């Protein structure tokens, strides 16, 4: 019976709604997630773009709607490999930038 | 490489340039250009100062124009430090000034102010030129939002957050305690090159399999993605007091003060303590070195954000595996920014104190805050809503089963 399944679902959903109400109001009062969204307001101009898009193969029959480990929408979260050459500090010559697997470009 | 007016040509031995923002300033008597009085105060909502003696008024110097701060970022090489952002070599807050009027020595406590009246001749002594304890910034952005407006913003913010607010908070809310304070920040320009490497996917088709109409399967083409580009960053703002920079919502509410950024720092004027007037200020205690990692992380974030419009065709998204930055040049300027603050101490169940802020941007009125709430009251509501949904469903289920059994 469809109706029984629906009602059982509602019983389970009750506590979930309770939690949702609690977290909604807590967020509204405490604003613990509020921060300066500098990546949207800071004046930053991109120029001299070099790019490559190399076909590597086909992905077949996966169930995920996104690429595994997708992070293009979370710019504040650092990638797996991070390197900063602060030549404004040490005044060295600009180093060669590496490829993703750590080899010279 | 373009040339920047006023800078020495770069040499290999170069260790960093200093932009002197206190060249024409002295500490001590800052006199009215017209009558020589030291009774000078800011004109609210403007960039003007006015003499309390002869009523002559004049406008502060735009730091952006005077120092060419908006120019030449793409050509920045090495680090340019405005003198107000120089390394702190003296951690004491006390500065002794000699009164130019009577010769008395007067001590100014820079933790709380930049001016003091000479106790002998009654003239006002000002700390305008930079001292090595970080108390004198390069620029200041005067308050534009008035106290009445700030209180209005705070009340409006609280009106939407009153039902669950703790009794102690509601009982002790006194609008009079909304106070204006100048907080110290560093404004950073950057000339950067960024390289991003990762993988992206473009959808080819979606389909379902026979006898299974629920699961969706995806086929996609996979690519190795590479993007490398210059990034010119203008006026990134970061906290320069260790207290304010410690953002951790578990133990403090500094994040809400952070959230009222940005400010229109293009409009800042060269610092003079006369601009502070009746307001208080907090001293900078972080050097560029202390802010470096935070700033480099923000540069990286900006690179990742800016590249989004150049990877739009990857409709299954991109996974960046590697990100690299070359920071060719940076320019650092210290500034006081105007903030209205309301604060409230909450004693938590574990006995620790939590300081809750409501902060109003002193330029545009943007408001953010943290309000302590009654956990029991909110939990009660959550239980009632959650419980009644569940209970109603249970009741209906019993009825449905009974109907089915007897039907
Ligand atoms: Zn005068
Ligand atoms: Zn004196």
CSV table of C-alpha atoms and ligand atoms in Angstrom, one decimal:
chain,number,residue,atom,x,y,z
A,1,UNK,CA,0.0,0.0,0.0
A,2,UNK,CA,1.4,3.3,-1.1
A,3,UNK,CA,-0.2,5.2,1.7
A,4,UNK,CA,1.5,3.1,4.4
A,5,UNK,CA,4.9,3.8,2.8
A,6,UNK,CA,4.2,7.5,2.7
A,7,UNK,CA,3.1,7.6,6.4
A,8,UNK,CA,6.2,5.6,7.5
A,9,UNK,CA,8.3,8.1,5.6
A,10,UNK,CA,6.5,11.0,7.4
A,11,UNK,CA,7.4,9.5,10.8
A,12,UNK,CA,11.0,9.4,9.8
A,13,UNK,CA,10.8,12.9,8.3
A,14,UNK,CA,9.4,14.4,11.6
A,15,UNK,CA,12.8,14.4,13.4
A,16,UNK,CA,14.5,15.6,10.3
A,17,UNK,CA,12.2,18.6,10.1
A,18,UNK,CA,12.9,19.2,13.8
A,19,UNK,CA,16.6,19.3,13.1
A,20,UNK,CA,16.2,21.5,10.1
A,21,UNK,CA,14.2,24.0,12.2
A,22,UNK,CA,16.8,24.1,14.9
A,23,UNK,CA,19.7,24.6,12.4
A,24,UNK,CA,17.8,27.2,10.4
A,25,UNK,CA,17.3,29.4,13.4
A,26,UNK,CA,20.7,28.8,14.9
A,27,UNK,CA,22.3,30.0,11.6
A,28,UNK,CA,20.0,33.0,11.5
A,29,UNK,CA,20.9,34.1,15.0
A,30,UNK,CA,24.6,33.2,15.2
A,31,UNK,CA,25.7,33.6,11.6
A,32,UNK,CA,28.7,31.4,12.2
A,33,UNK,CA,29.1,31.0,8.4
A,34,UNK,CA,29.2,34.7,7.7
A,35,UNK,CA,32.4,35.9,6.1
A,36,UNK,CA,33.7,38.5,3.7
A,37,UNK,CA,33.2,37.0,0.2
A,38,UNK,CA,36.3,38.7,-1.1
A,39,UNK,CA,36.5,36.4,-4.1
A,40,UNK,CA,33.4,38.1,-5.5
A,41,UNK,CA,34.1,41.7,-4.6
A,42,UNK,CA,37.8,42.1,-5.0
A,43,UNK,CA,38.9,43.8,-8.2
A,44,UNK,CA,41.0,41.1,-10.0
A,45,UNK,CA,41.7,41.1,-13.7
A,46,UNK,CA,42.7,38.0,-15.6
A,47,UNK,CA,45.0,38.4,-18.6
A,48,UNK,CA,47.4,36.6,-20.9
A,49,UNK,CA,45.6,33.3,-20.6
A,50,UNK,CA,47.4,30.1,-21.9
A,51,UNK,CA,45.3,27.0,-22.0
A,52,UNK,CA,45.2,23.4,-23.1
A,53,UNK,CA,42.3,20.9,-23.1
A,54,UNK,CA,43.7,17.4,-24.0
A,55,UNK,CA,41.2,14.6,-24.6
A,56,UNK,CA,42.2,11.6,-22.4
A,57,UNK,CA,39.3,9.2,-22.9
A,58,UNK,CA,35.8,8.4,-22.3
A,59,UNK,CA,34.0,7.8,-19.0
A,60,UNK,CA,31.2,5.3,-19.4
A,61,UNK,CA,28.2,4.3,-17.3
A,62,UNK,CA,29.0,6.3,-14.2
A,63,UNK,CA,26.2,7.1,-11.8
A,64,UNK,CA,27.6,10.5,-10.6
A,65,UNK,CA,26.3,13.6,-12.4
A,66,UNK,CA,29.7,15.4,-11.7
A,67,UNK,CA,33.3,14.6,-12.2
A,68,UNK,CA,34.8,12.8,-9.1
A,69,UNK,CA,36.3,15.3,-6.7
A,70,UNK,CA,34.8,18.3,-8.4
A,71,UNK,CA,36.1,21.5,-6.9
A,72,UNK,CA,35.7,24.3,-9.5
A,73,UNK,CA,32.8,25.7,-7.4
A,74,UNK,CA,34.7,25.8,-4.1
A,75,UNK,CA,37.6,28.2,-4.8
A,76,UNK,CA,38.4,28.7,-1.1
A,77,UNK,CA,39.3,25.0,-0.7
A,78,UNK,CA,42.9,24.3,-1.8
A,79,UNK,CA,43.6,21.7,-4.4
A,80,UNK,CA,45.6,18.6,-3.7
A,81,UNK,CA,48.9,20.1,-4.8
A,82,UNK,CA,49.7,23.7,-3.9
A,83,UNK,CA,52.8,25.7,-4.5
A,84,UNK,CA,53.5,29.4,-4.0
A,85,UNK,CA,56.6,31.1,-5.3
A,86,UNK,CA,56.6,34.4,-3.5
A,87,UNK,CA,59.3,36.2,-5.5
A,88,UNK,CA,58.0,39.5,-4.1
A,89,UNK,CA,59.6,38.3,-0.9
A,90,UNK,CA,62.8,36.5,-1.9
A,91,UNK,CA,63.4,38.3,-5.2
A,92,UNK,CA,64.5,35.2,-6.9
A,93,UNK,CA,64.0,34.6,-10.7
A,94,UNK,CA,60.6,33.3,-11.5
A,95,UNK,CA,60.8,29.5,-11.2
A,96,UNK,CA,59.4,27.2,-13.9
A,97,UNK,CA,55.8,26.2,-13.1
A,98,UNK,CA,55.3,22.5,-12.8
A,99,UNK,CA,52.8,20.2,-14.4
A,100,UNK,CA,50.1,18.6,-12.3
A,101,UNK,CA,52.3,15.5,-11.7
A,102,UNK,CA,55.2,17.6,-10.5
A,103,UNK,CA,57.3,17.7,-13.8
A,104,UNK,CA,58.6,20.9,-15.4
A,105,UNK,CA,56.1,22.3,-17.8
B,1,UNK,CA,57.6,46.7,-17.6
B,2,UNK,CA,55.9,50.1,-17.0
B,3,UNK,CA,57.4,52.7,-14.9
B,4,UNK,CA,55.9,54.0,-11.7
B,5,UNK,CA,56.4,57.6,-10.9
B,6,UNK,CA,58.3,58.3,-7.7
B,7,UNK,CA,60.0,54.9,-7.5
B,8,UNK,CA,63.7,54.1,-7.8
B,9,UNK,CA,64.6,51.8,-10.7
B,10,UNK,CA,64.8,48.2,-9.7
B,11,UNK,CA,68.3,46.8,-9.0
B,12,UNK,CA,69.2,43.1,-8.4
B,13,UNK,CA,70.2,43.9,-4.8
B,14,UNK,CA,66.8,45.4,-4.1
B,15,UNK,CA,65.2,44.2,-0.9
B,16,UNK,CA,61.9,46.0,-1.1
B,17,UNK,CA,60.7,49.5,-1.6
B,18,UNK,CA,59.2,51.8,1.0
B,19,UNK,CA,56.4,54.2,0.1
B,20,UNK,CA,56.8,57.1,2.5
B,21,UNK,CA,53.3,58.3,3.5
B,22,UNK,CA,54.4,60.4,6.4
B,23,UNK,CA,57.0,62.6,4.6
B,24,UNK,CA,55.3,65.9,5.4
B,25,UNK,CA,54.1,64.9,8.9
B,26,UNK,CA,55.5,65.5,12.3
B,27,UNK,CA,54.4,64.4,15.7
B,28,UNK,CA,53.4,67.0,18.2
B,29,UNK,CA,51.5,70.2,17.4
B,30,UNK,CA,49.4,69.8,14.2
B,31,UNK,CA,48.3,73.4,13.7
B,32,UNK,CA,45.4,75.0,11.8
B,33,UNK,CA,46.9,76.4,8.6
B,34,UNK,CA,44.9,79.5,9.1
B,35,UNK,CA,45.2,80.5,12.8
B,36,UNK,CA,47.7,78.0,14.3
B,37,UNK,CA,45.3,76.5,16.7
B,38,UNK,CA,45.5,72.7,17.5
B,39,UNK,CA,41.7,72.4,18.1
B,40,UNK,CA,41.0,70.5,15.0
B,41,UNK,CA,38.2,68.0,14.5
B,42,UNK,CA,36.7,65.9,11.7
B,43,UNK,CA,33.6,67.1,9.8
B,44,UNK,CA,31.2,64.2,10.0
B,45,UNK,CA,30.4,62.4,6.8
B,46,UNK,CA,33.1,64.2,4.8
B,47,UNK,CA,36.9,64.0,4.2
B,48,UNK,CA,37.2,67.5,5.9
B,49,UNK,CA,38.8,68.8,9.0
B,50,UNK,CA,37.6,72.0,10.7
B,51,UNK,CA,39.4,74.3,13.1
B,52,UNK,CA,37.5,74.8,16.3
B,53,UNK,CA,39.0,78.2,16.8
B,54,UNK,CA,38.6,80.1,13.5
B,55,UNK,CA,36.1,77.6,11.8
B,56,UNK,CA,38.4,77.3,8.7
B,57,UNK,CA,38.0,73.9,7.1
B,58,UNK,CA,40.0,71.9,4.6
B,59,UNK,CA,40.0,68.5,2.9
B,60,UNK,CA,42.3,65.6,3.7
B,61,UNK,CA,44.7,64.3,1.0
B,62,UNK,CA,43.5,61.4,-1.1
B,63,UNK,CA,46.1,58.6,-0.5
B,64,UNK,CA,45.1,56.9,-3.7
B,65,UNK,CA,45.8,60.0,-5.8
B,66,UNK,CA,48.9,61.2,-3.8
B,67,UNK,CA,50.6,57.8,-3.9
B,68,UNK,CA,49.3,56.5,-7.2
B,69,UNK,CA,47.9,53.4,-5.5
B,70,UNK,CA,45.5,52.4,-8.3
B,71,UNK,CA,48.3,52.4,-10.9
B,72,UNK,CA,51.0,50.2,-12.1
B,73,UNK,CA,49.9,47.0,-10.4
B,74,UNK,CA,50.5,44.9,-13.5
B,75,UNK,CA,54.1,46.1,-13.4
B,76,UNK,CA,54.8,45.5,-9.7
B,77,UNK,CA,58.0,43.6,-9.0
B,78,UNK,CA,59.1,42.8,-5.5
B,79,UNK,CA,57.4,44.2,-2.5
B,80,UNK,CA,56.4,47.8,-2.0
B,81,UNK,CA,55.6,48.7,1.6
B,82,UNK,CA,53.9,51.9,2.6
B,83,UNK,CA,55.6,53.3,5.7
B,84,UNK,CA,52.5,52.7,7.8
B,85,UNK,CA,52.7,49.0,7.1
B,86,UNK,CA,56.4,48.7,8.1
B,87,UNK,CA,57.6,46.0,10.4
B,88,UNK,CA,56.7,46.6,14.1
B,89,UNK,CA,60.0,46.8,16.0
B,90,UNK,CA,58.7,48.4,19.1
B,91,UNK,CA,55.9,46.5,20.9
B,92,UNK,CA,55.3,49.2,23.6
B,93,UNK,CA,52.1,51.2,23.2
B,94,UNK,CA,53.5,54.3,24.9
B,95,UNK,CA,55.0,57.0,22.8
B,96,UNK,CA,56.5,60.1,24.3
B,97,UNK,CA,56.1,63.4,22.5
B,98,UNK,CA,57.8,66.7,23.2
B,99,UNK,CA,55.3,69.6,23.2
B,100,UNK,CA,56.3,72.1,20.5
B,101,UNK,CA,54.6,74.8,22.5
B,102,UNK,CA,56.1,74.6,26.0
B,103,UNK,CA,58.7,71.8,25.7
B,104,UNK,CA,56.9,69.5,28.2
B,105,UNK,CA,57.1,65.7,27.5
B,106,UNK,CA,53.8,64.1,27.1
B,107,UNK,CA,53.1,60.3,26.9
B,108,UNK,CA,50.4,59.0,24.5
B,109,UNK,CA,49.0,55.6,25.1
B,110,UNK,CA,48.6,54.4,21.5
B,111,UNK,CA,46.5,51.4,22.6
B,112,UNK,CA,43.6,53.8,23.1
B,113,UNK,CA,44.4,57.0,21.2
B,114,UNK,CA,46.6,59.2,19.0
B,115,UNK,CA,46.1,62.5,20.7
B,116,UNK,CA,46.6,64.1,24.1
B,117,UNK,CA,46.4,67.5,25.5
B,118,UNK,CA,49.6,68.9,26.9
B,119,UNK,CA,48.9,69.3,30.6
B,120,UNK,CA,50.9,72.5,30.8
B,121,UNK,CA,49.9,74.6,27.8
B,122,UNK,CA,46.6,72.9,27.0
B,123,UNK,CA,47.4,72.4,23.3
B,124,UNK,CA,46.6,69.2,21.5
B,125,UNK,CA,49.5,66.9,20.7
B,126,UNK,CA,49.0,64.5,17.7
B,127,UNK,CA,50.7,61.3,16.6
B,128,UNK,CA,50.7,61.8,12.9
B,129,UNK,CA,54.1,60.5,11.7
B,130,UNK,CA,54.7,56.8,11.9
B,131,UNK,CA,56.3,55.3,14.9
B,132,UNK,CA,57.7,51.7,14.9
B,133,UNK,CA,54.9,50.2,17.0
B,134,UNK,CA,52.3,50.1,14.3
B,135,UNK,CA,50.0,52.6,15.8
B,136,UNK,CA,50.0,55.1,12.8
B,137,UNK,CA,48.5,53.8,9.6
B,138,UNK,CA,49.0,55.2,6.1
B,139,UNK,CA,45.4,56.0,5.5
B,140,UNK,CA,42.0,56.3,7.2
B,141,UNK,CA,38.5,56.1,5.9
B,142,UNK,CA,36.3,58.5,8.0
B,143,UNK,CA,32.9,57.4,9.3
B,144,UNK,CA,30.0,58.2,7.0
B,145,UNK,CA,27.2,56.3,8.7
B,146,UNK,CA,26.1,58.2,11.8
B,147,UNK,CA,25.6,56.8,15.3
B,148,UNK,CA,21.8,57.2,14.9
B,149,UNK,CA,21.9,55.3,11.6
B,150,UNK,CA,24.1,52.6,13.1
B,151,UNK,CA,21.7,52.1,16.0
B,152,UNK,CA,18.9,51.9,13.4
B,153,UNK,CA,20.8,49.2,11.5
B,154,UNK,CA,21.5,47.2,14.7
B,155,UNK,CA,17.8,47.5,15.8
B,156,UNK,CA,16.6,46.3,12.4
B,157,UNK,CA,19.0,43.4,12.6
B,158,UNK,CA,17.7,42.5,16.0
B,159,UNK,CA,14.1,42.9,15.1
B,160,UNK,CA,14.4,39.8,12.9
B,161,UNK,CA,16.1,37.9,15.7
B,162,UNK,CA,14.3,38.7,18.9
B,163,UNK,CA,11.9,35.7,19.5
B,164,UNK,CA,14.7,33.2,20.4
B,165,UNK,CA,17.3,35.8,21.7
B,166,UNK,CA,18.5,35.0,25.2
B,167,UNK,CA,16.7,36.8,28.0
B,168,UNK,CA,20.0,38.2,29.2
B,169,UNK,CA,20.7,39.7,25.8
B,170,UNK,CA,17.2,41.3,25.5
B,171,UNK,CA,17.3,42.6,29.0
B,172,UNK,CA,20.7,44.2,28.7
B,173,UNK,CA,20.4,45.6,25.2
B,174,UNK,CA,21.3,49.2,25.4
B,175,UNK,CA,21.6,51.1,22.1
B,176,UNK,CA,23.9,53.6,23.7
B,177,UNK,CA,26.5,50.9,23.8
B,178,UNK,CA,26.9,50.9,20.0
B,179,UNK,CA,30.3,52.5,19.7
B,180,UNK,CA,32.4,53.6,16.7
B,181,UNK,CA,35.9,52.2,16.5
B,182,UNK,CA,38.7,52.4,13.8
B,183,UNK,CA,40.0,48.9,13.2
B,184,UNK,CA,43.4,48.3,11.5
B,185,UNK,CA,43.6,46.5,8.1
B,186,UNK,CA,46.2,46.0,5.4
B,187,UNK,CA,45.2,46.7,1.8
B,188,UNK,CA,47.1,44.6,-0.7
B,189,UNK,CA,47.7,44.9,-4.4
B,190,UNK,CA,49.2,41.9,-6.3
B,191,UNK,CA,50.8,41.1,-9.6
B,192,UNK,CA,50.5,37.4,-9.9
B,193,UNK,CA,50.8,34.6,-12.4
B,194,UNK,CA,48.7,31.5,-11.7
B,195,UNK,CA,48.8,28.0,-13.1
B,196,UNK,CA,46.0,25.5,-12.6
B,197,UNK,CA,46.1,21.8,-13.7
B,198,UNK,CA,43.2,19.4,-13.4
B,199,UNK,CA,40.6,17.3,-15.2
B,200,UNK,CA,37.3,18.1,-16.7
B,201,UNK,CA,34.4,16.2,-18.2
B,202,UNK,CA,31.8,17.0,-20.8
B,203,UNK,CA,28.6,15.0,-20.9
B,204,UNK,CA,27.9,12.9,-23.9
B,205,UNK,CA,24.6,11.2,-22.9
B,206,UNK,CA,22.4,10.0,-20.1
B,207,UNK,CA,20.4,6.8,-20.1
B,208,UNK,CA,18.6,4.2,-18.0
B,209,UNK,CA,19.0,0.4,-18.2
B,210,UNK,CA,16.3,-2.1,-18.9
B,211,UNK,CA,14.2,-3.2,-15.9
B,212,UNK,CA,15.6,-0.3,-13.8
B,213,UNK,CA,13.9,3.0,-14.4
B,214,UNK,CA,15.4,4.7,-11.3
B,215,UNK,CA,19.2,4.7,-11.9
B,216,UNK,CA,20.6,7.3,-14.4
B,217,UNK,CA,23.9,6.5,-16.1
B,218,UNK,CA,26.2,9.1,-17.6
B,219,UNK,CA,28.7,8.8,-20.4
B,220,UNK,CA,31.2,11.7,-20.7
B,221,UNK,CA,34.4,12.7,-22.5
B,222,UNK,CA,37.3,13.4,-20.1
B,223,UNK,CA,40.0,16.0,-20.7
B,224,UNK,CA,43.2,17.1,-19.0
B,225,UNK,CA,42.7,20.8,-18.3
B,226,UNK,CA,45.5,23.4,-18.1
B,227,UNK,CA,45.1,27.2,-17.5
B,228,UNK,CA,47.8,29.7,-16.8
B,229,UNK,CA,47.3,33.4,-16.6
B,230,UNK,CA,48.3,36.8,-15.1
B,231,UNK,CA,46.1,38.2,-12.3
B,232,UNK,CA,46.2,41.8,-11.3
B,233,UNK,CA,44.6,42.2,-7.8
B,234,UNK,CA,43.6,45.6,-6.6
B,235,UNK,CA,42.8,46.4,-3.0
B,236,UNK,CA,42.4,43.1,-1.2
B,237,UNK,CA,41.6,43.9,2.4
B,238,UNK,CA,42.8,41.7,5.3
B,239,UNK,CA,42.8,42.2,9.1
B,240,UNK,CA,46.0,43.4,10.7
B,241,UNK,CA,45.2,43.0,14.4
B,242,UNK,CA,46.0,39.5,15.7
B,243,UNK,CA,42.8,39.7,17.8
B,244,UNK,CA,40.5,40.4,14.8
B,245,UNK,CA,42.4,38.1,12.4
B,246,UNK,CA,41.7,35.1,14.8
B,247,UNK,CA,38.5,34.1,13.1
B,248,UNK,CA,37.1,30.9,14.7
B,249,UNK,CA,33.3,30.8,15.1
B,250,UNK,CA,33.6,28.1,17.8
B,251,UNK,CA,35.3,30.5,20.3
B,252,UNK,CA,34.6,34.0,19.0
B,253,UNK,CA,32.4,36.0,16.6
B,254,UNK,CA,35.1,37.9,14.7
B,255,UNK,CA,33.7,36.4,11.6
B,256,UNK,CA,30.8,38.8,11.7
B,257,UNK,CA,33.2,41.8,11.8
B,258,UNK,CA,35.0,40.2,8.8
B,259,UNK,CA,31.6,39.9,7.0
B,260,UNK,CA,30.9,43.6,6.8
B,261,UNK,CA,33.9,44.0,4.5
B,262,UNK,CA,34.6,45.4,1.9
B,263,UNK,CA,35.1,49.2,2.3
B,264,UNK,CA,35.6,51.8,-0.4
B,265,UNK,CA,39.3,52.0,0.4
B,266,UNK,CA,39.9,53.9,-2.9
B,267,UNK,CA,38.6,56.9,-1.0
B,268,UNK,CA,40.9,56.8,2.0
B,269,UNK,CA,42.7,59.9,3.0
B,270,UNK,CA,46.3,60.2,4.3
B,271,UNK,CA,46.2,59.6,8.1
B,272,UNK,CA,46.0,62.4,10.6
B,273,UNK,CA,44.9,61.7,14.1
B,274,UNK,CA,42.5,64.7,13.8
B,275,UNK,CA,40.3,62.4,11.7
B,276,UNK,CA,39.8,60.0,14.6
B,277,UNK,CA,38.1,62.7,16.7
B,278,UNK,CA,35.9,61.2,19.4
B,279,UNK,CA,36.3,57.6,18.2
B,280,UNK,CA,38.6,54.9,19.6
B,281,UNK,CA,41.0,52.8,17.6
B,282,UNK,CA,42.7,49.5,17.8
B,283,UNK,CA,46.5,49.3,17.1
B,284,UNK,CA,47.9,47.1,14.3
B,285,UNK,CA,50.0,44.4,15.8
B,286,UNK,CA,50.5,42.1,12.7
B,287,UNK,CA,53.3,42.6,10.2
B,288,UNK,CA,53.1,41.8,6.5
B,289,UNK,CA,55.0,38.5,7.3
B,290,UNK,CA,52.1,37.5,9.6
B,291,UNK,CA,49.5,38.2,6.9
B,292,UNK,CA,51.5,36.7,4.0
B,293,UNK,CA,50.1,33.2,4.2
B,294,UNK,CA,46.5,34.4,4.5
B,295,UNK,CA,47.0,36.8,1.5
B,296,UNK,CA,48.7,34.2,-0.7
B,297,UNK,CA,45.7,31.8,0.0
B,298,UNK,CA,43.3,34.6,-1.0
B,299,UNK,CA,45.3,35.2,-4.2
B,300,UNK,CA,44.9,31.5,-5.0
B,301,UNK,CA,41.2,31.7,-4.3
B,302,UNK,CA,40.9,34.7,-6.6
B,303,UNK,CA,42.7,32.8,-9.3
B,304,UNK,CA,40.3,29.9,-8.9
B,305,UNK,CA,37.3,32.2,-8.9
B,306,UNK,CA,38.4,34.2,-12.0
B,307,UNK,CA,39.1,31.0,-14.1
B,308,UNK,CA,35.5,29.8,-13.7
B,309,UNK,CA,34.4,31.7,-16.8
B,310,UNK,CA,37.1,30.0,-18.8
B,311,UNK,CA,36.1,26.4,-18.0
B,312,UNK,CA,32.3,26.8,-18.6
B,313,UNK,CA,32.0,24.1,-21.3
B,314,UNK,CA,32.9,21.4,-18.8
B,315,UNK,CA,29.3,20.8,-17.8
B,316,UNK,CA,30.3,17.9,-15.5
B,317,UNK,CA,32.7,20.2,-13.8
B,318,UNK,CA,36.4,20.4,-13.2
B,319,UNK,CA,38.6,18.9,-10.5
B,320,UNK,CA,41.7,21.0,-10.0
B,321,UNK,CA,44.5,18.8,-8.9
B,322,UNK,CA,47.3,21.4,-8.7
B,323,UNK,CA,47.4,25.1,-8.2
B,324,UNK,CA,50.5,27.2,-8.4
B,325,UNK,CA,51.2,30.9,-7.9
B,326,UNK,CA,54.1,33.1,-8.8
B,327,UNK,CA,53.7,36.3,-6.8
B,328,UNK,CA,55.8,38.8,-8.8
B,329,UNK,CA,55.0,41.9,-6.9
B,330,UNK,CA,52.8,43.2,-4.0
B,331,UNK,CA,52.0,46.6,-2.5
B,332,UNK,CA,50.9,46.9,1.1
B,333,UNK,CA,49.2,49.9,2.7
B,334,UNK,CA,47.9,50.0,6.2
B,335,UNK,CA,44.5,51.7,6.9
B,336,UNK,CA,42.0,52.4,9.6
B,337,UNK,CA,38.5,51.5,8.7
B,338,UNK,CA,35.4,52.7,10.5
B,339,UNK,CA,33.2,50.1,12.3
B,340,UNK,CA,30.2,50.5,14.6
B,341,UNK,CA,30.2,47.7,17.2
B,342,UNK,CA,27.7,46.4,19.7
B,343,UNK,CA,29.0,43.7,22.0
B,344,UNK,CA,27.5,41.3,24.5
B,345,UNK,CA,29.1,38.7,26.7
B,346,UNK,CA,27.3,35.4,26.9
B,347,UNK,CA,28.1,33.0,29.7
B,348,UNK,CA,27.9,29.5,28.1
B,349,UNK,CA,26.8,26.3,29.8
B,350,UNK,CA,30.4,25.2,30.1
B,351,UNK,CA,31.2,28.4,32.1
B,352,UNK,CA,33.2,30.0,29.3
B,353,UNK,CA,32.4,33.5,28.0
B,354,UNK,CA,31.5,34.2,24.4
B,355,UNK,CA,31.7,37.7,23.1
B,356,UNK,CA,28.9,38.4,20.5
B,357,UNK,CA,29.3,41.3,18.1
B,358,UNK,CA,26.9,43.1,15.9
B,359,UNK,CA,29.0,45.1,13.5
B,360,UNK,CA,27.9,47.9,11.1
B,361,UNK,CA,30.1,49.0,8.2
B,362,UNK,CA,30.8,52.7,9.0
B,363,UNK,CA,30.7,53.6,5.3
B,364,UNK,CA,27.7,51.8,3.8
B,365,UNK,CA,25.8,50.5,6.8
B,366,UNK,CA,26.1,46.8,5.9
B,367,UNK,CA,25.3,44.9,9.1
B,368,UNK,CA,26.1,41.4,10.4
B,369,UNK,CA,26.0,40.0,13.9
B,370,UNK,CA,25.8,37.2,16.3
B,371,UNK,CA,22.9,37.0,18.7
B,372,UNK,CA,23.0,34.5,21.6
B,373,UNK,CA,19.8,32.4,21.6
B,374,UNK,CA,17.9,30.4,24.1
B,375,UNK,CA,18.8,26.9,23.2
B,376,UNK,CA,15.9,25.4,25.3
B,377,UNK,CA,13.3,27.5,23.7
B,378,UNK,CA,14.5,26.7,20.1
B,379,UNK,CA,15.0,23.0,20.9
B,380,UNK,CA,11.4,23.0,22.3
B,381,UNK,CA,10.0,24.4,19.0
B,382,UNK,CA,12.1,22.0,17.0
B,383,UNK,CA,10.8,19.1,19.1
B,384,UNK,CA,7.2,20.2,18.8
B,385,UNK,CA,7.4,20.6,15.0
B,386,UNK,CA,9.4,17.5,14.4
B,387,UNK,CA,7.5,15.5,17.0
B,388,UNK,CA,4.0,16.5,15.9
B,389,UNK,CA,4.8,15.8,12.2
B,390,UNK,CA,5.9,12.3,13.2
B,391,UNK,CA,3.1,11.7,15.7
B,392,UNK,CA,0.4,12.9,13.2
B,393,UNK,CA,1.9,10.5,10.6
B,394,UNK,CA,1.9,7.7,13.1
B,395,UNK,CA,-1.8,8.4,14.0
B,396,UNK,CA,-2.8,8.4,10.3
B,397,UNK,CA,-0.8,5.2,9.8
B,398,UNK,CA,-2.7,3.4,12.6
B,399,UNK,CA,-6.0,4.7,11.2
B,400,UNK,CA,-5.0,3.6,7.7
B,401,UNK,CA,-4.0,0.1,8.9
B,402,UNK,CA,-7.3,-0.2,10.9
B,403,UNK,CA,-9.3,0.8,7.9
B,404,UNK,CA,-7.4,-1.7,5.8
B,405,UNK,CA,-7.9,-4.4,8.4
B,406,UNK,CA,-11.6,-3.8,8.9
B,407,UNK,CA,-12.3,-2.8,5.3
C,1,LIG,ZN1,42.1,78.0,12.8
C,2,LIG,ZN1,52.7,72.2,26.0
